[in-house]
Amino acid sequence: MEVVVLQDRTDIGRIAADAVSALLNRKPDAVLGLATGSSPLSIYDELVSRYEAGELSFRQARGFTLDEYVGLPADHPERYRTVIDAVFASRVDFADGAVQGPDGLAADIPAACAAYENAIRAAGGVDLQILGIGTDGHIGFNEPGSSLASRTRIKTLTRQTRIDNARFFDDDVDAVPTHCLTQGLGTISEARHIVLVATGRGKAEAVHHLVEGPVSAMWPATVLQHHPHVTVLLDDAAARRLQLVDYYRETYRSKPDWQGI
Ligand code: GLP
């Protein structure tokens, strides 16, 4: 796991966008894993700028979102499928239908989850997965206790996650859905490169467990310690509880330019 402590969200966006650009240059039909939440927004903004500058195209690329609320009406602005369009997909040149998400309105939830797994597999798997992390250590919506081998399925959101996300629902916790569909930890772990972004003090505990804690379903993101290519992009506040932070800084400073993340 590579840990990179950067100045701010803008720097994080630039470094992550460099990795996406390098991928699309060598593989224009790459499959991107797209996360919602506020953490990846600077990455999306940077990718949109590069697209607008003519440096990047998503015309042949595909995207898969991580998760979706169950039961939010199709026209609800907080539906993740709508959110990812607004913050990223509709701002670049993805082909129609190239970005997919799990169907939170499906009548047959298990069938929809299986179909989503099949769609990711049929696309050849995710090349680069952008991830945020919840304050309770969730990735996607894999809450504490999630099987480290889990696949796309329905989950119940914790009270803490619903409180954290109430800000998107007029600060009304009761308006936050109780259930979601999420790629499992096993599903996410199959992405070839994972770029996890965390900023702010509120994420420091989750980041501490992710990077330096024991692997445990109680902190679901720790499953990434098993993955061969994970890059964790942090600001100072999110890195403040890392014991080896000086080592991570030194390692990144002395890294050869050609290596990328
Ligand atoms: C949400 C999403 C996650 C996201 C996390 C952090 O619950 N399901 O994919 O990573 O919360 O969100 P934020 O980046 O806004 O802190």
Short mmCIF file of C-alpha atoms and ligand atoms in Angstrom, two decimals:
data_model
loop_
_atom_site.label_atom_id
_atom_site.label_comp_id
_atom_site.label_asym_id
_atom_site.label_seq_id
_atom_site.Cartn_x
_atom_site.Cartn_y
_atom_site.Cartn_z
CA MET A 1 0.00 0.00 0.00
CA GLU A 2 1.43 3.34 -1.04
CA VAL A 3 0.55 6.28 1.21
CA VAL A 4 0.97 9.76 -0.23
CA VAL A 5 0.41 12.83 1.95
CA LEU A 6 -0.35 15.87 -0.16
CA GLN A 7 -0.96 19.55 0.39
CA ASP A 8 -4.67 19.74 -0.35
CA ARG A 9 -7.56 18.44 -2.41
CA THR A 10 -6.26 20.13 -5.55
CA ASP A 11 -2.98 18.22 -5.34
CA ILE A 12 -4.86 15.02 -4.64
CA GLY A 13 -7.03 15.63 -7.70
CA ARG A 14 -3.98 16.24 -9.86
CA ILE A 15 -2.08 13.10 -8.77
CA ALA A 16 -5.13 10.87 -9.14
CA ALA A 17 -5.98 12.42 -12.52
CA ASP A 18 -2.40 11.72 -13.65
CA ALA A 19 -3.01 8.02 -12.95
CA VAL A 20 -6.33 8.06 -14.85
CA SER A 21 -4.71 9.93 -17.77
CA ALA A 22 -1.81 7.47 -17.96
CA LEU A 23 -4.29 4.58 -17.94
CA LEU A 24 -6.45 6.07 -20.71
CA ASN A 25 -3.38 6.80 -22.80
CA ARG A 26 -2.29 3.21 -22.77
CA LYS A 27 -5.81 1.76 -22.74
CA PRO A 28 -8.47 4.11 -24.19
CA ASP A 29 -11.25 1.59 -23.46
CA ALA A 30 -10.30 1.31 -19.79
CA VAL A 31 -12.90 0.53 -17.14
CA LEU A 32 -13.08 3.07 -14.33
CA GLY A 33 -14.60 2.45 -10.91
CA LEU A 34 -16.37 5.63 -9.82
CA ALA A 35 -17.11 6.62 -6.24
CA THR A 36 -19.62 9.18 -5.05
CA GLY A 37 -19.17 11.33 -1.94
CA SER A 38 -17.24 14.56 -1.62
CA SER A 39 -13.73 13.04 -1.49
CA PRO A 40 -13.30 12.32 -5.22
CA LEU A 41 -14.75 15.63 -6.44
CA SER A 42 -11.35 17.27 -6.99
CA ILE A 43 -10.34 14.27 -9.12
CA TYR A 44 -13.44 14.61 -11.27
CA ASP A 45 -12.96 18.37 -11.62
CA GLU A 46 -9.37 17.86 -12.74
CA LEU A 47 -10.39 15.16 -15.24
CA VAL A 48 -13.10 17.45 -16.64
CA SER A 49 -10.52 20.26 -17.07
CA ARG A 50 -8.20 17.94 -18.95
CA TYR A 51 -11.08 16.74 -21.11
CA GLU A 52 -12.10 20.34 -21.87
CA ALA A 53 -8.48 21.14 -22.74
CA GLY A 54 -8.57 18.30 -25.27
CA GLU A 55 -5.97 16.26 -23.36
CA LEU A 56 -8.21 13.36 -22.47
CA SER A 57 -11.15 11.44 -23.88
CA PHE A 58 -13.53 8.97 -22.25
CA ARG A 59 -15.23 8.10 -25.54
CA GLN A 60 -14.21 4.44 -25.39
CA ALA A 61 -14.01 4.13 -21.61
CA ARG A 62 -16.61 2.64 -19.31
CA GLY A 63 -17.52 3.33 -15.72
CA PHE A 64 -19.09 1.42 -12.85
CA THR A 65 -20.29 3.10 -9.71
CA LEU A 66 -19.77 1.44 -6.34
CA ASP A 67 -23.13 1.64 -4.70
CA GLU A 68 -26.68 2.97 -4.69
CA TYR A 69 -29.42 3.75 -2.21
CA VAL A 70 -32.38 1.38 -2.29
CA GLY A 71 -35.71 2.91 -3.12
CA LEU A 72 -34.81 6.49 -4.01
CA PRO A 73 -37.08 7.56 -6.88
CA ALA A 74 -35.41 7.73 -10.32
CA ASP A 75 -35.63 11.53 -10.33
CA HIS A 76 -34.19 12.00 -6.80
CA PRO A 77 -31.10 14.25 -6.96
CA GLU A 78 -29.22 12.14 -4.37
CA ARG A 79 -29.57 8.90 -6.31
CA TYR A 80 -25.92 7.97 -6.87
CA ARG A 81 -26.50 7.27 -10.55
CA THR A 82 -27.75 10.87 -10.88
CA VAL A 83 -24.98 12.25 -8.68
CA ILE A 84 -22.17 10.63 -10.70
CA ASP A 85 -23.68 12.04 -13.89
CA ALA A 86 -23.86 15.51 -12.40
CA VAL A 87 -20.37 15.59 -10.90
CA PHE A 88 -18.52 13.76 -13.64
CA ALA A 89 -20.02 11.51 -16.31
CA SER A 90 -22.19 14.07 -18.13
CA ARG A 91 -19.32 16.61 -18.08
CA VAL A 92 -17.07 14.45 -20.27
CA ASP A 93 -17.59 12.38 -23.43
CA PHE A 94 -18.59 8.93 -22.16
CA ALA A 95 -20.75 7.10 -24.74
CA ASP A 96 -24.43 6.65 -23.87
CA GLY A 97 -24.85 3.81 -21.40
CA ALA A 98 -21.10 3.56 -20.73
CA VAL A 99 -21.52 4.38 -17.04
CA GLN A 100 -23.57 1.96 -15.01
CA GLY A 101 -24.61 1.57 -11.39
CA PRO A 102 -26.44 -1.03 -9.33
CA ASP A 103 -30.23 -0.74 -9.71
CA GLY A 104 -31.62 0.43 -6.38
CA LEU A 105 -35.16 0.31 -7.76
CA ALA A 106 -35.05 -3.32 -8.95
CA ALA A 107 -38.01 -5.49 -7.98
CA ASP A 108 -35.66 -8.47 -7.72
CA ILE A 109 -32.68 -7.18 -5.73
CA PRO A 110 -30.56 -10.37 -5.73
CA ALA A 111 -30.99 -10.65 -9.52
CA ALA A 112 -29.99 -6.99 -9.97
CA CYS A 113 -26.87 -7.55 -7.84
CA ALA A 114 -25.90 -10.64 -9.81
CA ALA A 115 -26.48 -8.76 -13.08
CA TYR A 116 -24.19 -5.98 -11.87
CA GLU A 117 -21.42 -8.43 -11.04
CA ASN A 118 -21.83 -9.96 -14.50
CA ALA A 119 -21.69 -6.56 -16.20
CA ILE A 120 -18.40 -5.70 -14.46
CA ARG A 121 -16.98 -9.10 -15.39
CA ALA A 122 -18.17 -8.80 -19.02
CA ALA A 123 -16.44 -5.41 -19.29
CA GLY A 124 -13.18 -7.11 -18.32
CA GLY A 125 -13.10 -5.91 -14.70
CA VAL A 126 -12.23 -2.51 -13.27
CA ASP A 127 -8.81 -1.13 -14.23
CA LEU A 128 -8.74 1.78 -11.80
CA GLN A 129 -11.09 2.16 -8.86
CA ILE A 130 -11.50 5.55 -7.22
CA LEU A 131 -12.54 5.17 -3.58
CA GLY A 132 -13.47 7.31 -0.62
CA ILE A 133 -13.74 6.00 2.92
CA GLY A 134 -16.48 6.42 5.50
CA THR A 135 -15.72 7.58 9.05
CA ASP A 136 -16.51 4.03 10.18
CA GLY A 137 -14.04 2.58 7.67
CA HIS A 138 -16.57 1.59 5.04
CA ILE A 139 -15.67 1.51 1.36
CA GLY A 140 -18.56 1.54 -1.07
CA PHE A 141 -21.27 0.95 1.50
CA ASN A 142 -19.60 -2.08 3.08
CA GLU A 143 -20.32 -1.30 6.70
CA PRO A 144 -18.41 -2.81 9.65
CA GLY A 145 -18.99 -6.55 9.82
CA SER A 146 -19.09 -6.94 6.04
CA SER A 147 -17.54 -10.15 4.80
CA LEU A 148 -14.09 -9.48 3.41
CA ALA A 149 -15.10 -11.76 0.50
CA SER A 150 -18.50 -10.15 -0.12
CA ARG A 151 -19.98 -9.51 -3.56
CA THR A 152 -22.57 -6.96 -4.71
CA ARG A 153 -25.56 -7.20 -2.37
CA ILE A 154 -28.06 -5.30 -0.24
CA LYS A 155 -26.79 -3.81 3.04
CA THR A 156 -28.34 -1.93 5.93
CA LEU A 157 -26.68 1.43 6.53
CA THR A 158 -25.38 2.13 10.01
CA ARG A 159 -26.84 4.98 12.00
CA GLN A 160 -23.44 6.72 11.76
CA THR A 161 -23.41 6.57 7.95
CA ARG A 162 -26.96 7.90 7.80
CA ILE A 163 -25.95 10.76 10.12
CA ASP A 164 -22.84 11.45 7.97
CA ASN A 165 -24.92 11.51 4.80
CA ALA A 166 -27.84 13.52 6.21
CA ARG A 167 -26.07 16.63 4.91
CA PHE A 168 -27.18 15.59 1.42
CA PHE A 169 -30.79 15.21 2.62
CA ASP A 170 -31.41 18.65 4.16
CA ASP A 171 -29.83 17.45 7.43
CA ASP A 172 -32.75 15.08 7.94
CA VAL A 173 -31.37 11.69 9.04
CA ASP A 174 -34.78 10.10 8.55
CA ALA A 175 -34.75 11.08 4.89
CA VAL A 176 -31.56 9.04 4.32
CA PRO A 177 -32.53 5.60 3.02
CA THR A 178 -31.93 2.69 5.40
CA HIS A 179 -30.68 0.29 2.73
CA CYS A 180 -28.27 0.29 -0.17
CA LEU A 181 -26.79 -1.94 -2.83
CA THR A 182 -23.02 -2.02 -2.84
CA GLN A 183 -20.21 -3.78 -4.60
CA GLY A 184 -18.76 -6.18 -2.05
CA LEU A 185 -15.29 -6.06 -0.58
CA GLY A 186 -14.41 -9.05 -2.77
CA THR A 187 -15.75 -7.21 -5.83
CA ILE A 188 -13.83 -4.01 -5.09
CA SER A 189 -10.66 -6.00 -4.38
CA GLU A 190 -10.65 -7.30 -7.96
CA ALA A 191 -9.96 -3.82 -9.38
CA ARG A 192 -6.42 -3.74 -10.75
CA HIS A 193 -5.44 -0.43 -9.17
CA ILE A 194 -7.25 1.22 -6.27
CA VAL A 195 -6.85 4.92 -5.53
CA LEU A 196 -8.40 5.81 -2.17
CA VAL A 197 -8.80 9.46 -1.22
CA ALA A 198 -9.38 10.84 2.28
CA THR A 199 -9.19 14.38 3.59
CA GLY A 200 -9.95 16.07 6.89
CA ARG A 201 -9.67 15.16 10.58
CA GLY A 202 -12.91 13.22 10.50
CA LYS A 203 -11.25 10.52 8.42
CA ALA A 204 -8.07 10.22 10.53
CA GLU A 205 -9.25 7.28 12.61
CA ALA A 206 -10.50 5.31 9.61
CA VAL A 207 -7.24 6.03 7.76
CA HIS A 208 -5.20 4.93 10.78
CA HIS A 209 -7.00 1.55 10.76
CA LEU A 210 -6.85 1.25 6.97
CA VAL A 211 -3.10 1.74 6.74
CA GLU A 212 -1.69 0.55 10.05
CA GLY A 213 -4.38 -1.45 11.81
CA PRO A 214 -4.96 -5.19 11.72
CA VAL A 215 -7.15 -6.52 8.89
CA SER A 216 -10.62 -6.80 10.30
CA ALA A 217 -14.22 -6.74 9.12
CA MET A 218 -14.77 -4.13 11.85
CA TRP A 219 -12.79 -1.71 9.64
CA PRO A 220 -13.81 -2.94 6.20
CA ALA A 221 -11.27 -0.84 4.24
CA THR A 222 -8.46 -2.87 5.87
CA VAL A 223 -9.21 -5.59 3.30
CA LEU A 224 -7.15 -3.40 0.94
CA GLN A 225 -3.99 -4.43 2.81
CA HIS A 226 -4.28 -7.68 0.85
CA HIS A 227 -4.36 -5.86 -2.49
CA PRO A 228 -1.15 -5.61 -4.54
CA HIS A 229 -1.71 -2.08 -5.88
CA VAL A 230 -3.42 0.44 -3.61
CA THR A 231 -2.57 4.14 -3.49
CA VAL A 232 -3.89 6.15 -0.53
CA LEU A 233 -3.96 9.91 -1.15
CA LEU A 234 -4.32 12.00 2.02
CA ASP A 235 -4.07 15.53 3.30
CA ASP A 236 -2.25 16.30 6.56
CA ALA A 237 -5.43 16.19 8.63
CA ALA A 238 -6.41 12.70 7.45
CA ALA A 239 -2.81 11.49 7.95
CA ARG A 240 -2.45 12.86 11.48
CA ARG A 241 -2.78 9.51 13.25
CA LEU A 242 -0.32 7.60 11.08
CA GLN A 243 2.63 6.30 13.03
CA LEU A 244 4.93 6.03 10.02
CA VAL A 245 3.92 9.30 8.36
CA ASP A 246 7.52 10.55 8.09
CA TYR A 247 8.50 7.36 6.32
CA TYR A 248 5.60 7.71 3.85
CA ARG A 249 6.58 11.30 3.10
CA GLU A 250 10.23 10.40 2.61
CA THR A 251 9.35 7.45 0.38
CA TYR A 252 7.18 9.60 -1.88
CA ARG A 253 9.76 12.41 -2.03
CA SER A 254 12.49 10.05 -3.16
CA LYS A 255 10.36 8.15 -5.66
CA PRO A 256 11.61 8.12 -9.25
CA ASP A 257 9.42 10.30 -11.52
CA TRP A 258 8.81 7.51 -14.03
CA GLN A 259 7.13 5.36 -11.42
CA GLY A 260 3.83 7.26 -11.06
CA ILE A 261 1.42 5.98 -8.44
C1 GLP B 1 -20.58 7.37 1.23
C2 GLP B 1 -20.28 6.50 0.00
C3 GLP B 1 -18.84 6.10 -0.06
C4 GLP B 1 -17.98 7.29 0.27
C5 GLP B 1 -18.18 7.70 1.71
C6 GLP B 1 -17.39 8.95 2.09
O1 GLP B 1 -21.35 6.78 2.20
N1 GLP B 1 -21.10 5.35 -0.14
O2 GLP B 1 -18.55 5.58 -1.35
O3 GLP B 1 -16.63 6.97 0.09
O4 GLP B 1 -19.52 7.88 2.00
O5 GLP B 1 -18.00 10.11 1.64
P1 GLP B 1 -17.28 11.50 1.60
O6 GLP B 1 -16.23 11.39 0.57
O7 GLP B 1 -18.34 12.48 1.21
O8 GLP B 1 -16.74 11.74 2.96
#
